[in-house]
Coordinates of C-alpha atoms in Angstrom, one line a residue:
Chain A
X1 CA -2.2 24.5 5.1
X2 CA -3.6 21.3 6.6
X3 CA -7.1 20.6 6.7
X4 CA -8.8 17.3 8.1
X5 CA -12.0 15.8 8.1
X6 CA -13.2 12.6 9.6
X7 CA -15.9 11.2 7.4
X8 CA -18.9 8.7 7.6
X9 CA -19.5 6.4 4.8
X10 CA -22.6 5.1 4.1
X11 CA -22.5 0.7 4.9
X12 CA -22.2 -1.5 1.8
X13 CA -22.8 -4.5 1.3
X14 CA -19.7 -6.9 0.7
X15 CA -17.8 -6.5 -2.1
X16 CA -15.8 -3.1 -3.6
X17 CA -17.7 0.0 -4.4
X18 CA -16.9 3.7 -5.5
X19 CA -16.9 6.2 -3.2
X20 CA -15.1 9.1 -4.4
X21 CA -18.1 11.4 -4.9
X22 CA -19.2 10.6 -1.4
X23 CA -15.9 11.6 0.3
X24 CA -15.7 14.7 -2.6
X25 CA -18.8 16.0 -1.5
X26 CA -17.8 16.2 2.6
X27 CA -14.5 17.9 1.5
X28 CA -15.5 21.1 0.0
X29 CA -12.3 22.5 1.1
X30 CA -10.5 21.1 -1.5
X31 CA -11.4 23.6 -3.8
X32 CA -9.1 26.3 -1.4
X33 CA -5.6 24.1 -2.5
X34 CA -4.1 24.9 -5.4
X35 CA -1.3 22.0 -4.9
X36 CA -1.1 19.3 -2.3
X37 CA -1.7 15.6 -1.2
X38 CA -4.8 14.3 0.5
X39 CA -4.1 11.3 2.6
X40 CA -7.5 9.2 3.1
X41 CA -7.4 6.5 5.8
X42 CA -10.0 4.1 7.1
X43 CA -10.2 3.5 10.9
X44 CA -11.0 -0.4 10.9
X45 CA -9.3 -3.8 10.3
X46 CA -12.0 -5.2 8.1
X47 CA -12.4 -2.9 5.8
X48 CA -9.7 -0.9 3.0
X49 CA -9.3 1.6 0.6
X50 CA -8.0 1.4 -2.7
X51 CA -7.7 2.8 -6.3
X52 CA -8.8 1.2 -9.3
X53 CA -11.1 1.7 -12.6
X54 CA -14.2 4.5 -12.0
X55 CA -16.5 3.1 -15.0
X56 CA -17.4 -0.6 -15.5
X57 CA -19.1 -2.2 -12.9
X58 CA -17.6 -5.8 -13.2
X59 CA -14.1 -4.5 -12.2
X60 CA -15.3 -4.4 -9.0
X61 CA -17.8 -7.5 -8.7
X62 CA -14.5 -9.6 -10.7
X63 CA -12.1 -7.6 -7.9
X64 CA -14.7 -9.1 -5.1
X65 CA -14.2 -13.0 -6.9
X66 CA -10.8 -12.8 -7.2
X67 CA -10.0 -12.0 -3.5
X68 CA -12.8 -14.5 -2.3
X69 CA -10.1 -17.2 -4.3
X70 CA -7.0 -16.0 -3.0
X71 CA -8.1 -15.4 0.5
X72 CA -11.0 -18.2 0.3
X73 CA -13.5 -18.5 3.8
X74 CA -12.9 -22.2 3.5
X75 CA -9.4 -21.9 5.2
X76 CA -10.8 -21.0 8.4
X77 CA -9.9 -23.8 9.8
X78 CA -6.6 -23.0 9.4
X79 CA -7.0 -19.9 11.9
X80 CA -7.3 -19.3 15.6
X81 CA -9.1 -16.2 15.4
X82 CA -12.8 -17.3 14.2
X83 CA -15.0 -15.9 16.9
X84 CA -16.6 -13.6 14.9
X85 CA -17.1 -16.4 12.0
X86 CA -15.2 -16.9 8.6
X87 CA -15.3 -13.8 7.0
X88 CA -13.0 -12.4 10.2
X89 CA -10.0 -13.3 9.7
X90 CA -10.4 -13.4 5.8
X91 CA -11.4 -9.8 6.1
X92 CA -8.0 -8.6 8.2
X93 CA -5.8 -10.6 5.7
X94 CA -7.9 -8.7 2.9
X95 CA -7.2 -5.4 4.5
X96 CA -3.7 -5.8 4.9
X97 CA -3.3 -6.9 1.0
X98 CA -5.2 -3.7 0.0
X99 CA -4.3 -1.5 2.7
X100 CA -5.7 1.2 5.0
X101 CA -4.8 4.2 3.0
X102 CA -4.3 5.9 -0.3
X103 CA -2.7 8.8 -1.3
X104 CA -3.8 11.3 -3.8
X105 CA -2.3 14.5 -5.4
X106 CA -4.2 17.8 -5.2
X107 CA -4.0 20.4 -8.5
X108 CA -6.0 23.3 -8.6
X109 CA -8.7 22.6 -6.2
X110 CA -8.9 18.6 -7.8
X111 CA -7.9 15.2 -6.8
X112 CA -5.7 15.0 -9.8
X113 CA -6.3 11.2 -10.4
X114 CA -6.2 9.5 -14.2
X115 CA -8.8 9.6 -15.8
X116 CA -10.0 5.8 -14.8
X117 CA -9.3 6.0 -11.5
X118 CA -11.4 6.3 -8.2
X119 CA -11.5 5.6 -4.8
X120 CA -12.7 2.3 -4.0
X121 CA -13.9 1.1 -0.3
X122 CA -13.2 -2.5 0.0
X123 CA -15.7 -3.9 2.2
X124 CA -14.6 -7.4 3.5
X125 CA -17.4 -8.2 6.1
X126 CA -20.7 -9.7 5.6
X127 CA -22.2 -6.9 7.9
X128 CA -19.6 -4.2 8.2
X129 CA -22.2 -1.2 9.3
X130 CA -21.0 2.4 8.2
X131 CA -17.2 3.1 7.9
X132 CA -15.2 5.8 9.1
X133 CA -12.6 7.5 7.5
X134 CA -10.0 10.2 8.3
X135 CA -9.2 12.8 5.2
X136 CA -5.8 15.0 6.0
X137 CA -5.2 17.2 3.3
X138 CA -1.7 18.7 3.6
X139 CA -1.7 21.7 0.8
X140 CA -1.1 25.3 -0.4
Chain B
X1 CA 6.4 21.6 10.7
X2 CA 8.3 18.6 9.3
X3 CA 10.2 16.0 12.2
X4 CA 12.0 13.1 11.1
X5 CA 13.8 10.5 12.9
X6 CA 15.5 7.5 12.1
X7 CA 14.1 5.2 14.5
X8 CA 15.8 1.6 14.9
X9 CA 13.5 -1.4 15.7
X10 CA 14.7 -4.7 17.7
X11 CA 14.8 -7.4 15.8
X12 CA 11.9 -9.9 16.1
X13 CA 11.5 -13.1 14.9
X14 CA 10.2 -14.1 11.6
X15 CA 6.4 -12.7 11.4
X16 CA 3.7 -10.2 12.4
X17 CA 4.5 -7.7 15.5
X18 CA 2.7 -4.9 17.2
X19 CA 5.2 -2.4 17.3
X20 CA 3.0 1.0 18.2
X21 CA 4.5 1.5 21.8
X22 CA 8.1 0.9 20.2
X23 CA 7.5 3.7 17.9
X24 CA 5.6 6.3 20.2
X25 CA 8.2 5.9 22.9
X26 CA 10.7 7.1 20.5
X27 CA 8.7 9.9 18.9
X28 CA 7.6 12.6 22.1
X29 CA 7.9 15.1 19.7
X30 CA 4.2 14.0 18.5
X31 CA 2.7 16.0 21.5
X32 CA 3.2 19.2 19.4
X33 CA 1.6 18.3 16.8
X34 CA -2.3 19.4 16.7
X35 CA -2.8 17.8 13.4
X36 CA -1.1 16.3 10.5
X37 CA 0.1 13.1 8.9
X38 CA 3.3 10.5 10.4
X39 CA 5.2 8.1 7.1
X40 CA 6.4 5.2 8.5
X41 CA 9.0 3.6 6.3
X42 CA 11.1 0.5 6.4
X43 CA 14.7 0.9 4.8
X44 CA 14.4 -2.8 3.8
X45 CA 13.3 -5.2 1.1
X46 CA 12.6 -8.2 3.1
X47 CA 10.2 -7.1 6.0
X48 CA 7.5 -4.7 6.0
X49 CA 4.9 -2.7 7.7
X50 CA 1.0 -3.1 8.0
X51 CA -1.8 -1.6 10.1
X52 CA -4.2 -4.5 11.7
X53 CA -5.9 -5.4 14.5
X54 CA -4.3 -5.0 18.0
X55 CA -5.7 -6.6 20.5
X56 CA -5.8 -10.8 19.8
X57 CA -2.6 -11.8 19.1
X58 CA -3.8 -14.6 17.3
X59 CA -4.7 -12.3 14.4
X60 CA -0.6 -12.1 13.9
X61 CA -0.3 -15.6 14.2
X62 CA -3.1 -16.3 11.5
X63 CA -1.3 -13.6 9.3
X64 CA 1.7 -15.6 9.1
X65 CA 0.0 -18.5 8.3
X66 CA -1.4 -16.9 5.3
X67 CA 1.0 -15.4 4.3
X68 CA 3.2 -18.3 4.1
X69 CA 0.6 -20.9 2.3
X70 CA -0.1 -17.8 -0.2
X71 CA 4.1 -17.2 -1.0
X72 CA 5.3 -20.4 -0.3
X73 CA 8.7 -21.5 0.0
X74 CA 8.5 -24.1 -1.5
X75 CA 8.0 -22.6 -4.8
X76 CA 12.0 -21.5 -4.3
X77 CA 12.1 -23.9 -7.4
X78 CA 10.6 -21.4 -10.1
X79 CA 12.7 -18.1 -8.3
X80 CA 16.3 -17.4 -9.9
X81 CA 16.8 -15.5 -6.8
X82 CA 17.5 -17.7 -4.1
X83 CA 21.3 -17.0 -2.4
X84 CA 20.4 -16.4 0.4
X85 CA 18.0 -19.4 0.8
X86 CA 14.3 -20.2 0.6
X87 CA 12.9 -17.5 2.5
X88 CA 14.9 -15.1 0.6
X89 CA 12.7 -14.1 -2.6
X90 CA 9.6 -15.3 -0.8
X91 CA 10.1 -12.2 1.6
X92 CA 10.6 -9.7 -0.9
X93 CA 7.3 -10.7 -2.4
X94 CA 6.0 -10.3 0.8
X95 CA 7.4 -7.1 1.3
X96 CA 6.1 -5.4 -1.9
X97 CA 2.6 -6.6 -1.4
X98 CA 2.3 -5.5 2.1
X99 CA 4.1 -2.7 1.5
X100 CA 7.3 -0.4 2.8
X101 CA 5.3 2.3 4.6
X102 CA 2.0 2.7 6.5
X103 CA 0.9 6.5 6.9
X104 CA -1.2 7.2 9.9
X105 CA -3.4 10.3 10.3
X106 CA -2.5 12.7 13.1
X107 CA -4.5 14.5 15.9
X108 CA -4.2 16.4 19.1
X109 CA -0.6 14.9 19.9
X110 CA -1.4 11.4 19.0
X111 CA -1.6 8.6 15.8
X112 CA -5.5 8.8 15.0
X113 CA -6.1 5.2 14.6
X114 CA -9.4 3.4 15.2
X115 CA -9.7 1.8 18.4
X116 CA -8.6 -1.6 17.1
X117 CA -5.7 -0.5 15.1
X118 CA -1.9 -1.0 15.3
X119 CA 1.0 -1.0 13.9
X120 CA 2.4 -4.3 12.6
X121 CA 6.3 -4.8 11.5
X122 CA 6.1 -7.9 9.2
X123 CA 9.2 -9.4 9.6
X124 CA 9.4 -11.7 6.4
X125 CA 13.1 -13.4 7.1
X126 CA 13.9 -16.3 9.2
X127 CA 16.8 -14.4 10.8
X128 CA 16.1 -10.4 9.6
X129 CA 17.8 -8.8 12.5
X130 CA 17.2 -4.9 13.7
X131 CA 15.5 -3.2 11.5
X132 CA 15.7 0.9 10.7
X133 CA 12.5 3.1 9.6
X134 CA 12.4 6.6 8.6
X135 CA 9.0 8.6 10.5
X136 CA 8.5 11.6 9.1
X137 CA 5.5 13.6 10.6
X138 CA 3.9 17.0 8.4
X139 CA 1.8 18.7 11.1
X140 CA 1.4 22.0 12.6
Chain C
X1 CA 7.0 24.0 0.6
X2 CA 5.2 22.1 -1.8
X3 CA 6.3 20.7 -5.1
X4 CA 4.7 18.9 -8.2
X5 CA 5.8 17.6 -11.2
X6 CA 3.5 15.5 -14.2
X7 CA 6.5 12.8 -15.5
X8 CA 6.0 10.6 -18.0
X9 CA 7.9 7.1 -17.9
X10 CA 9.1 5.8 -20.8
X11 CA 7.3 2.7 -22.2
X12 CA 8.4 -0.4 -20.8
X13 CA 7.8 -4.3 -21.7
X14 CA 5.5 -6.3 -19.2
X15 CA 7.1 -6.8 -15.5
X16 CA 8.5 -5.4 -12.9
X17 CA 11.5 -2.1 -13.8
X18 CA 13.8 0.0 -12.0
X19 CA 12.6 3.3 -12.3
X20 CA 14.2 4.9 -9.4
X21 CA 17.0 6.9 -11.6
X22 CA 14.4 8.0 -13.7
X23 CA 12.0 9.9 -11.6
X24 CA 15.4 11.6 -10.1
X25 CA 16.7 12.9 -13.4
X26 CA 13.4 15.0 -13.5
X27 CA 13.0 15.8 -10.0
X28 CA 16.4 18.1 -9.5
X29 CA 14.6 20.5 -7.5
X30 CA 14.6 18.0 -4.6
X31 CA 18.1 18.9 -4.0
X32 CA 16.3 22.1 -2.3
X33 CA 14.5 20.1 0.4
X34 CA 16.3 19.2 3.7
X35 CA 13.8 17.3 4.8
X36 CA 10.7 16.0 3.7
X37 CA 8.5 13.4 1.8
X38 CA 7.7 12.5 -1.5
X39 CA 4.3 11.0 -2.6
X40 CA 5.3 8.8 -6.1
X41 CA 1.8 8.2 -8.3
X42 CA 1.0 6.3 -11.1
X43 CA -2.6 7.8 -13.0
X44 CA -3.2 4.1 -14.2
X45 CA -5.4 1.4 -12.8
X46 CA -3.1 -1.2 -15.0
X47 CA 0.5 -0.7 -13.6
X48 CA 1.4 0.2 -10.4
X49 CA 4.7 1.2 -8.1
X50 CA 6.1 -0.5 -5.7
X51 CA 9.5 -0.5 -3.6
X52 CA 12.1 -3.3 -3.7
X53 CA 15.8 -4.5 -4.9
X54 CA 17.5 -2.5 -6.6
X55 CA 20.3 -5.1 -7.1
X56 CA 19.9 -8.6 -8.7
X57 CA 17.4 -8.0 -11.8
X58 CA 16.2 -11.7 -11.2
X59 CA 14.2 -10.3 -8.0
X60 CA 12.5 -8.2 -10.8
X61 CA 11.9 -11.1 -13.2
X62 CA 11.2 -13.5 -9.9
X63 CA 8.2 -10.6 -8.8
X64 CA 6.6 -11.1 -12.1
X65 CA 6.9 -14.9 -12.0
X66 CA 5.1 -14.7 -8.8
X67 CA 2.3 -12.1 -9.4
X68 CA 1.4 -14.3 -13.0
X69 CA 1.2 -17.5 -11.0
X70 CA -1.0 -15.8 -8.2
X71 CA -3.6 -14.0 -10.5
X72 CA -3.6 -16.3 -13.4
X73 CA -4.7 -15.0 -16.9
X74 CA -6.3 -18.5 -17.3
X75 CA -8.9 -17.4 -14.4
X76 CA -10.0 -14.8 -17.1
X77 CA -13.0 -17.3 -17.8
X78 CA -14.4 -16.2 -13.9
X79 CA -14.2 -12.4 -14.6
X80 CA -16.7 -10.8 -16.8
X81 CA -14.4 -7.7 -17.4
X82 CA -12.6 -9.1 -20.0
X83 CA -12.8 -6.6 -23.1
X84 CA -9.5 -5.9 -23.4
X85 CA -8.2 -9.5 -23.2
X86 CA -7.0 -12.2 -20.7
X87 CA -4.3 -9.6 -19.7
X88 CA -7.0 -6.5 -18.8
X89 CA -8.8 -7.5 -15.3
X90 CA -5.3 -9.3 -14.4
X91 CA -4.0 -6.2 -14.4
X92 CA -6.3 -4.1 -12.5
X93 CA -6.0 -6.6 -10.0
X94 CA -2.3 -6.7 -9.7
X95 CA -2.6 -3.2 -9.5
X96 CA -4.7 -2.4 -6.1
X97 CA -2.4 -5.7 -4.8
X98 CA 1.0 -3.5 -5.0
X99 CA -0.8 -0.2 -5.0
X100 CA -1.0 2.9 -6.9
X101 CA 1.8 5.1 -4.9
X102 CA 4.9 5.0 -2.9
X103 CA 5.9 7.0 -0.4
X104 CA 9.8 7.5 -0.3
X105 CA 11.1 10.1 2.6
X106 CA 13.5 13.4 1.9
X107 CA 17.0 13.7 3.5
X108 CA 19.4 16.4 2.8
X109 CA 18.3 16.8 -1.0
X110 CA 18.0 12.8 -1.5
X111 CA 15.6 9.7 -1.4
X112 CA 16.3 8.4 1.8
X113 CA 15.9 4.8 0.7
X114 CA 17.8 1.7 2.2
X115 CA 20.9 0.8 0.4
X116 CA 19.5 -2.1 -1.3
X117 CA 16.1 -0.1 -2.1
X118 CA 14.7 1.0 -5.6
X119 CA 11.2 2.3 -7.2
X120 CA 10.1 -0.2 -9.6
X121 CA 7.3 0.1 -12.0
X122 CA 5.5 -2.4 -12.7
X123 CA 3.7 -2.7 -16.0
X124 CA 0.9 -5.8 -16.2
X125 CA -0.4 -5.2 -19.8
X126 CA 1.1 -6.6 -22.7
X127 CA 1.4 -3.6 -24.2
X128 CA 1.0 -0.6 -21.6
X129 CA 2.5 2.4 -23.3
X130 CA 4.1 5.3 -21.6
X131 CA 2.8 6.0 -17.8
X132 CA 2.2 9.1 -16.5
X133 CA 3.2 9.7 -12.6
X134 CA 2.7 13.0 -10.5
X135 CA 5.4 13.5 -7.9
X136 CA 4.2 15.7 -5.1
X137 CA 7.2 16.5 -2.7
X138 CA 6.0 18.4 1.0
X139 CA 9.3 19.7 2.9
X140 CA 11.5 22.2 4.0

């Protein structure tokens, strides 16, 4: 069985937040697959998804400073493409690092993720709006 | 309904490439599909695939440029493996942090990617040659 | 046809290890699928999977050079999730850098890897423990 969804989320403000109840809560179909894979993918350049710890808050403000230093807006003037200012090109190089999609395994109606783990959106704009995802859950 | 095909792709020079159209040209068994999921994998350690922006080129250009003050060659100095020169360990750091496989959601016949989104091979070695992926679509 | 397996991986010491062989000596019923994929994931936001040489071990030792030079335990004093020591938010961010799954494809019964491919985990804590992975395999 396959089953897909695309999604809206909700803007955020830059920086990495948890958004695994909001996709949850648009995918009641889960609870129909007793064993698959749900691929999640985010349709923009300047955004990402990734996995990483569900419960303290300063993972993902320290996850936010540590990719500001490695991929730091002061380098801008090493790039040609600045027309939208210097969080552009900082925010494609961002989203290749972290990626467009994650994977997770279905059981029994669940994403069957550790028990620290959730689905991050990694938003790498100053003003990135609402985001949209595609969900394809490929299941029995 | 699983397809897979090995797919070989010409060799480029060392850096970022929009390689979409190569793909789709060789994969007309997409139009069947009315939804599902494509895994694009590279059989290689030292280039690597990414989804980015599409349109100005200059994004690849700038990617490079990152990449290569953020994995250095010049560090070659603190690698043991270094055989096959300086661009040799530096590219399969590369390649593990881009990655060895982008997935890409499927719908109505065709990759659903957002308007500004391709498909980048990330060629990593000064001379890499051809390079061979795996596409295996899941649909129905 | 779907399949899933829970695996544990043995405990391993800091870095990056070739864990390719043992995934496989678990997985025997992959020997049924033709063709297909497998999704590889680690339930851990402190170690994380990645694809690359199966060959020279100093690639290995070389990836863990790198990843300690690019997210320095000494930046520990600009992260304020640091409970767990210098080694904890290191980790988590190494960890959505290489990425919490691979995806490897399914031909005739085997990973259809390259010939110099392998699945390495890679463990950032000092003292990680055993992992636990879930293998999902989708063919036919």
């Amino acid at each position: 069985m396959i089953i897909q969804k695309e999604i809206v989320l909700k803007p955020q403000k830059r920086g990495f937040h948890l958004v695994t109840d909001e996709i949850l809560v648009q995918l009641p179909e889960l609870n129909n697959i007793s064993v698959g894979i749900a691929h999640i993918f985010i349709k923009h350049t300047s955004a990402s998804l990734t996995i990483n710890e569900n419960a303290d808050p300063t993972v993902r403000s320290d996850m936010e400073t540590y990719f500001n230093k490695v991929v730091p807006e002061t380098d801008a003037k090493y790039y040609d493409h600045t027309v939208e200012g210097t969080d552009d090109m900082t925010s494609h190089i961002k989203s290749s690092i972290l990626g467009s999609s994650v994977m997770v395994p279905i059981t029994n109606g669940r994403f069957n993720l550790g028990t620290w783990q959730g689905v991050y959106l990694c938003e790498h704009r100053n003003v990135g709006g609402s985001r949209r995802i595609v969900v394809t859950v490929v299941g029995e």
